[in-house]
PDB file of C-alpha atoms in Angstrom:
ATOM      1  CA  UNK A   1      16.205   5.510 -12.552  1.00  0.00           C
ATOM      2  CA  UNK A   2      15.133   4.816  -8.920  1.00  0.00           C
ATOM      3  CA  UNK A   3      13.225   8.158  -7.144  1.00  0.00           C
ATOM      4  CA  UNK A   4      14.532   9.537  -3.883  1.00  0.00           C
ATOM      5  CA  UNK A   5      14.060   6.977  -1.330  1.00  0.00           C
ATOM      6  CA  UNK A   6      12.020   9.606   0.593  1.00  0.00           C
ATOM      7  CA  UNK A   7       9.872  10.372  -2.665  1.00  0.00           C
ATOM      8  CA  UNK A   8       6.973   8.423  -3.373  1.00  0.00           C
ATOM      9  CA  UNK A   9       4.644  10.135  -6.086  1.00  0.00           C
ATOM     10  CA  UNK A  10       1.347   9.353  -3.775  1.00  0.00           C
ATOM     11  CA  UNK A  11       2.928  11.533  -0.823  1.00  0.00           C
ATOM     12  CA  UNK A  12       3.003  14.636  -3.702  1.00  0.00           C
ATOM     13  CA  UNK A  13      -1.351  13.548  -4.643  1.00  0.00           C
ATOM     14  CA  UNK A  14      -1.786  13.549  -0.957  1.00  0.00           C
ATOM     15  CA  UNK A  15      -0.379  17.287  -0.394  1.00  0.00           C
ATOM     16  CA  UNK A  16      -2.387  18.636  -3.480  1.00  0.00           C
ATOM     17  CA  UNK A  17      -5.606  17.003  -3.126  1.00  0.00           C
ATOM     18  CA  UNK A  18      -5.675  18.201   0.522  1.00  0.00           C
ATOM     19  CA  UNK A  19      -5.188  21.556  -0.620  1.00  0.00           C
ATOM     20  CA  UNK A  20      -7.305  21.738  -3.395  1.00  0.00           C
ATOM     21  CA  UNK A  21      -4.502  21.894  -5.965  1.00  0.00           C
ATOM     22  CA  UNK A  22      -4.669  20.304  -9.040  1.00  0.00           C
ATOM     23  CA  UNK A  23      -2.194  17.215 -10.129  1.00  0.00           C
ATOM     24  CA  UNK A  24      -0.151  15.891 -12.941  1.00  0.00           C
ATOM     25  CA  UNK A  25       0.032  17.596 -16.448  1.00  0.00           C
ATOM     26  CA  UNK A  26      -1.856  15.105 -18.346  1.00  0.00           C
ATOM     27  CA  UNK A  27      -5.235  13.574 -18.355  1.00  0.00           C
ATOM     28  CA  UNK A  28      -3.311  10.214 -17.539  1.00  0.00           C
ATOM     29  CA  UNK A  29      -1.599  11.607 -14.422  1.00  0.00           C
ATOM     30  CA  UNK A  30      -4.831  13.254 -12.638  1.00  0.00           C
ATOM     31  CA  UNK A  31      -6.867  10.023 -13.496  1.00  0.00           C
ATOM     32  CA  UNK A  32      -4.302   7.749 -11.893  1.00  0.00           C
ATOM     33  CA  UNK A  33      -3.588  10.402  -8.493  1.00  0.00           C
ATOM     34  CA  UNK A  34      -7.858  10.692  -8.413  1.00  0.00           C
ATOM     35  CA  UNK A  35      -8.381   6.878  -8.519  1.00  0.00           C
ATOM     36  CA  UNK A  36      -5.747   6.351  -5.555  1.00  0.00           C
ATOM     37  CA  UNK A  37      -6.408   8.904  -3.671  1.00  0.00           C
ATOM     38  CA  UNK A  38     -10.007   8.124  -3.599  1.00  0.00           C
ATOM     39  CA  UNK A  39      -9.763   5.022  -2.289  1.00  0.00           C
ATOM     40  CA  UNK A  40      -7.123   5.318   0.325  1.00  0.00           C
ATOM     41  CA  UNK A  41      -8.755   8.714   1.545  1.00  0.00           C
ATOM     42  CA  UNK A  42     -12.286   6.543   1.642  1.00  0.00           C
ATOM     43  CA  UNK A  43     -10.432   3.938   3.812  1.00  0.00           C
ATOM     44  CA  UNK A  44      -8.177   6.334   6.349  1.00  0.00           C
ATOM     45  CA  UNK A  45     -11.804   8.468   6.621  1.00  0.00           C
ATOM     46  CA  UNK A  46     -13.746   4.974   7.595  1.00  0.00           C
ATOM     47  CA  UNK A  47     -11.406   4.205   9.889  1.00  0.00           C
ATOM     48  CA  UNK A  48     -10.434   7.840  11.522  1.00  0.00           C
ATOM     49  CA  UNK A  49      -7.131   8.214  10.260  1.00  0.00           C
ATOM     50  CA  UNK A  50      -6.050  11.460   8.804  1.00  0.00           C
ATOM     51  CA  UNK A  51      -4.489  10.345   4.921  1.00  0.00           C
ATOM     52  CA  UNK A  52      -1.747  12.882   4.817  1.00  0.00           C
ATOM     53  CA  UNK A  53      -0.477  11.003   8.080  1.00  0.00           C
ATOM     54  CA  UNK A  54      -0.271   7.991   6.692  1.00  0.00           C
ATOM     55  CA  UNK A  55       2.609   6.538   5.251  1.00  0.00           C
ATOM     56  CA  UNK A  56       3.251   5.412   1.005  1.00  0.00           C
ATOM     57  CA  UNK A  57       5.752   2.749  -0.274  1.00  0.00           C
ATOM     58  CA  UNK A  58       5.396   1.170  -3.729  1.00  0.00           C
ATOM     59  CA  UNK A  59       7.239  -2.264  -3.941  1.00  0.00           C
ATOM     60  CA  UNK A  60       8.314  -1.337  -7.409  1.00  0.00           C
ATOM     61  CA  UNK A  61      10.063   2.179  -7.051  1.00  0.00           C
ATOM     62  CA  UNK A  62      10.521   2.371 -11.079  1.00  0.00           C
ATOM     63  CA  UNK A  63       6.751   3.430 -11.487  1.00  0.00           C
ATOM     64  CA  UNK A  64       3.910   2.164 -13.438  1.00  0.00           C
ATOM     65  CA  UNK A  65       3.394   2.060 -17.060  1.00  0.00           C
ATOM     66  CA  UNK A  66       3.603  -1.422 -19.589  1.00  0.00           C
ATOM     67  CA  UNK A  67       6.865  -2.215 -19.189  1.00  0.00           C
ATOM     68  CA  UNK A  68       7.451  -1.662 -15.424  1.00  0.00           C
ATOM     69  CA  UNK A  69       3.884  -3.820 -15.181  1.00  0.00           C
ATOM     70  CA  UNK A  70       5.155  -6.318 -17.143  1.00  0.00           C
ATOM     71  CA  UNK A  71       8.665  -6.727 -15.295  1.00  0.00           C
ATOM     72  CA  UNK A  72       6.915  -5.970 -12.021  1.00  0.00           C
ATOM     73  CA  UNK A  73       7.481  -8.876  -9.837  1.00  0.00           C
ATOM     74  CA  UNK A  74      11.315  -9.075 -10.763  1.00  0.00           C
ATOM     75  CA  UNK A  75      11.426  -5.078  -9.208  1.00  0.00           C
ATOM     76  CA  UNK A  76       9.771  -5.633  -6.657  1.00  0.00           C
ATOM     77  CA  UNK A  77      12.053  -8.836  -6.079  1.00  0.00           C
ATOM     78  CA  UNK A  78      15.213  -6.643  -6.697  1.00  0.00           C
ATOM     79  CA  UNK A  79      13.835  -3.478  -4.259  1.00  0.00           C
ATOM     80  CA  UNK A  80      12.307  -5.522  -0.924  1.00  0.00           C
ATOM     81  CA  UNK A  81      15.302  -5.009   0.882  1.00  0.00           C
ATOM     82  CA  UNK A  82      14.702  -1.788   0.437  1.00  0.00           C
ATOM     83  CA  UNK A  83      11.074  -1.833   0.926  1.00  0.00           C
ATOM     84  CA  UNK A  84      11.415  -3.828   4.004  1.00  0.00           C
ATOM     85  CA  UNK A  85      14.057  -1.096   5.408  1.00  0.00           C
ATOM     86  CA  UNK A  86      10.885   1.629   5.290  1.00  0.00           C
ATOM     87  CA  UNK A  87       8.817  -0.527   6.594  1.00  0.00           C
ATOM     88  CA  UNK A  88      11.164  -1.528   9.426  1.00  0.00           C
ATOM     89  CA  UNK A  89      11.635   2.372  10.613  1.00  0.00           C
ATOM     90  CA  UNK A  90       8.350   3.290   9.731  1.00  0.00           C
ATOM     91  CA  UNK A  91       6.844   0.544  12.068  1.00  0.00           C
ATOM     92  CA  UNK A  92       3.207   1.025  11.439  1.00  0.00           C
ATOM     93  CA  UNK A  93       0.272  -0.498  12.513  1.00  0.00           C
ATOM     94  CA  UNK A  94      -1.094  -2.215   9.475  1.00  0.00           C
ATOM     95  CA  UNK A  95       0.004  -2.350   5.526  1.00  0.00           C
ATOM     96  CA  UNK A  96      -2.217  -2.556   3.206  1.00  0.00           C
ATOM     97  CA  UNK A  97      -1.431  -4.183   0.274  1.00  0.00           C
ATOM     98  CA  UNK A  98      -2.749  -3.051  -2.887  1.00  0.00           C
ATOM     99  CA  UNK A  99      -2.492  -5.657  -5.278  1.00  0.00           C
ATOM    100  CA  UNK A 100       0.709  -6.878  -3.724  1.00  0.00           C
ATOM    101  CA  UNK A 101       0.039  -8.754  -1.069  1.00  0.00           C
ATOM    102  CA  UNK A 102       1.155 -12.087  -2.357  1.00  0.00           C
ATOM    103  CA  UNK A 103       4.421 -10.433  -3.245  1.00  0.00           C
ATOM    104  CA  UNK A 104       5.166  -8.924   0.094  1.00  0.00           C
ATOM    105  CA  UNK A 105       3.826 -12.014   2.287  1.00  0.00           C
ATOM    106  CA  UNK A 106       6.377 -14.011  -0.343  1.00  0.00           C
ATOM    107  CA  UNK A 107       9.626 -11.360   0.395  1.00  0.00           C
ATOM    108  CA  UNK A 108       8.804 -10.463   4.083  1.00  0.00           C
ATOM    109  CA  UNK A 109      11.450 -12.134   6.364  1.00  0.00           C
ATOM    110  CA  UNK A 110       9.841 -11.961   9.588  1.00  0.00           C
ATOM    111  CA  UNK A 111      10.109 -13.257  13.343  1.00  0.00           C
ATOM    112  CA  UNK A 112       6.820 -14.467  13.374  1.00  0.00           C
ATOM    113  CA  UNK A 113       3.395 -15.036  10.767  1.00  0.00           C
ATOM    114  CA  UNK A 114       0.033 -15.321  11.730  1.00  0.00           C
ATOM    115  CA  UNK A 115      -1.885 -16.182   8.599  1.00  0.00           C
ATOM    116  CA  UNK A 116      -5.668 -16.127   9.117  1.00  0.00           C
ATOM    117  CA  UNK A 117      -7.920 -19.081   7.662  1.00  0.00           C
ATOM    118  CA  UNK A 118      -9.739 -16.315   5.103  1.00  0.00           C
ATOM    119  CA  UNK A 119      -6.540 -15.754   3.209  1.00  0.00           C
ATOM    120  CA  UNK A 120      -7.205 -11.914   3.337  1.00  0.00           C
ATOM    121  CA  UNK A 121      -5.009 -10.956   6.285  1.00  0.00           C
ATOM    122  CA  UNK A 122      -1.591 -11.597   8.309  1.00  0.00           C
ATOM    123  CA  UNK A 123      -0.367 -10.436  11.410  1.00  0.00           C
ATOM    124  CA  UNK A 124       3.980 -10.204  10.827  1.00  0.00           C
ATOM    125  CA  UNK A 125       6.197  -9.272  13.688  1.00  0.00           C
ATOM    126  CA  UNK A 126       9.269  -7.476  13.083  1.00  0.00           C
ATOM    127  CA  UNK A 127      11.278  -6.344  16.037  1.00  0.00           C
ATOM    128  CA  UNK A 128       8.997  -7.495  18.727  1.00  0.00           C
ATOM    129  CA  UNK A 129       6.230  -5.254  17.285  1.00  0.00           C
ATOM    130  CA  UNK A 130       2.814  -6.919  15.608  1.00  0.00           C
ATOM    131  CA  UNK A 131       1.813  -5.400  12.187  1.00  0.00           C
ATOM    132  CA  UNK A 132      -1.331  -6.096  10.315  1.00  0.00           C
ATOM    133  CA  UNK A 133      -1.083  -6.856   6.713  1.00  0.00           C
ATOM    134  CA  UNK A 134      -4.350  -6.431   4.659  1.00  0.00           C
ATOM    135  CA  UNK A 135      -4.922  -8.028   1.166  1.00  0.00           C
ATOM    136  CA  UNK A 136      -6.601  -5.911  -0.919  1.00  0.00           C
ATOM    137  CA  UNK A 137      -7.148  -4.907  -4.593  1.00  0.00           C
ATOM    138  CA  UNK A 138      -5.262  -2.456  -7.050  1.00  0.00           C
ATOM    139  CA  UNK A 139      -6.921   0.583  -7.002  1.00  0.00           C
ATOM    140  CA  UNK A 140      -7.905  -0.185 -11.003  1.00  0.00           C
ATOM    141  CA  UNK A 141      -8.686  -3.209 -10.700  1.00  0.00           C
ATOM    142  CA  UNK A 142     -11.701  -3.408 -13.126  1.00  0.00           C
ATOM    143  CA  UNK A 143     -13.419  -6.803 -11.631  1.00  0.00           C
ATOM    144  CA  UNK A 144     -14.345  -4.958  -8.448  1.00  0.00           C
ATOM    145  CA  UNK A 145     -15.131  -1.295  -7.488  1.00  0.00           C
ATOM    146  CA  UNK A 146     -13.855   0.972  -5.085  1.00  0.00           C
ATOM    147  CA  UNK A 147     -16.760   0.584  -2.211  1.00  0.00           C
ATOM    148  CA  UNK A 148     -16.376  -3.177  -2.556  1.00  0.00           C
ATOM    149  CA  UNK A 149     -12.611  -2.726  -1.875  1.00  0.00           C
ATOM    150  CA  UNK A 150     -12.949   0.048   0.884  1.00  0.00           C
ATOM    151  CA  UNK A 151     -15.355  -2.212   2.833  1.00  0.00           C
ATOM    152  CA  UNK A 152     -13.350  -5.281   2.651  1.00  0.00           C
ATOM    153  CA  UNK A 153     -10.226  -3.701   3.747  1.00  0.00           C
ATOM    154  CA  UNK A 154     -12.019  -1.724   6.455  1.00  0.00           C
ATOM    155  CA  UNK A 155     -13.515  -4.577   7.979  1.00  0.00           C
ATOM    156  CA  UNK A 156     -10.458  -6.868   8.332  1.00  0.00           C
ATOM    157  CA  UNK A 157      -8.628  -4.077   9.457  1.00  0.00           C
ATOM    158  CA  UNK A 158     -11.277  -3.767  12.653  1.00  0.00           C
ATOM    159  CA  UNK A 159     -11.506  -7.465  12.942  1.00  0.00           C
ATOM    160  CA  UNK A 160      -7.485  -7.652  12.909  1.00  0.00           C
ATOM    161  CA  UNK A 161      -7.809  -4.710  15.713  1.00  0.00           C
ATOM    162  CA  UNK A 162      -9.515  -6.520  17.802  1.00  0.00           C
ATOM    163  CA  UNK A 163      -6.376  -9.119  18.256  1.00  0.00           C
ATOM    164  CA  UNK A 164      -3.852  -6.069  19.452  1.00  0.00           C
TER     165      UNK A 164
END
């Protein structure tokens, strides 16, 4: 069953981490919230944004787990419209993509693409407004760590800046 459209579990780690609460019932759940928030909070602190301003959509709205990893693509497929929708009245400045950005830069209808040479970036315009999209890696990703994925995303993200 598809969560709340406003729901998105992240937005729940954000408010308890930032308070000091704990998360999840099970060892499973407070690894998973740890591991994201760790790295997004490492990013939105290297580049001075506050993380419980920032803004969470997962492409596949069913969740994680085997089954929803294996039929991934085909949800994501099936909820862009819907993905694109949050985007669309969330207008923000970049997206980073977590794993996803094939995906997305594959479903995004937009008015215009800028694709830089390195493959790890885009600059999409949707209703006369310029967004960044940033390719980086899932948050478990076990072929690169966490620092190696905050600096990447960090510095594309300023270099990207520089073209606004």
């Amino acid at each position: 069953q598809v969560q709340n459209e406003d729901f998105f579990w992240f937005s729940e780690v954000v408010k308890a981490k930032s308070s000091g609460l704990p998360y999840g019932d099970n060892s499973y759940a407070k690894r998973s919230a740890s591991t994201y928030y760790n790295l997004l909070s490492k990013i939105c602190e290297k580049l001075g944004y506050d993380i419980r301003k920032c803004s969470y959509v997962n492409l596949n709205p069913l969740g994680g787990g085997k089954k929803q990893s294996n039929e991934y693509k085909r949800n994501a497929e099936n909820y862009f419209s819907n993905t694109k929708e949050k985007i669309s009245k969330l207008f923000p400045k970049a997206i980073i993509c977590c794993g996803t950005y094939e995906i997305f830069m594959e479903h995004i209808s937009v008015e215009e693409t800028v694709k830089p040479d390195n493959g790890k970036s885009a600059v999409i315009k949707i209703d006369e407004k310029k967004i960044m999209v940033i390719k980086g890696k899932h948050p478990i990703d076990r072929n690169v760590d966490n620092a190696t994925i905050i600096e990447q995303v960090t510095e594309e993200y300023i270099r990207l800046s520089s073209l606004f």
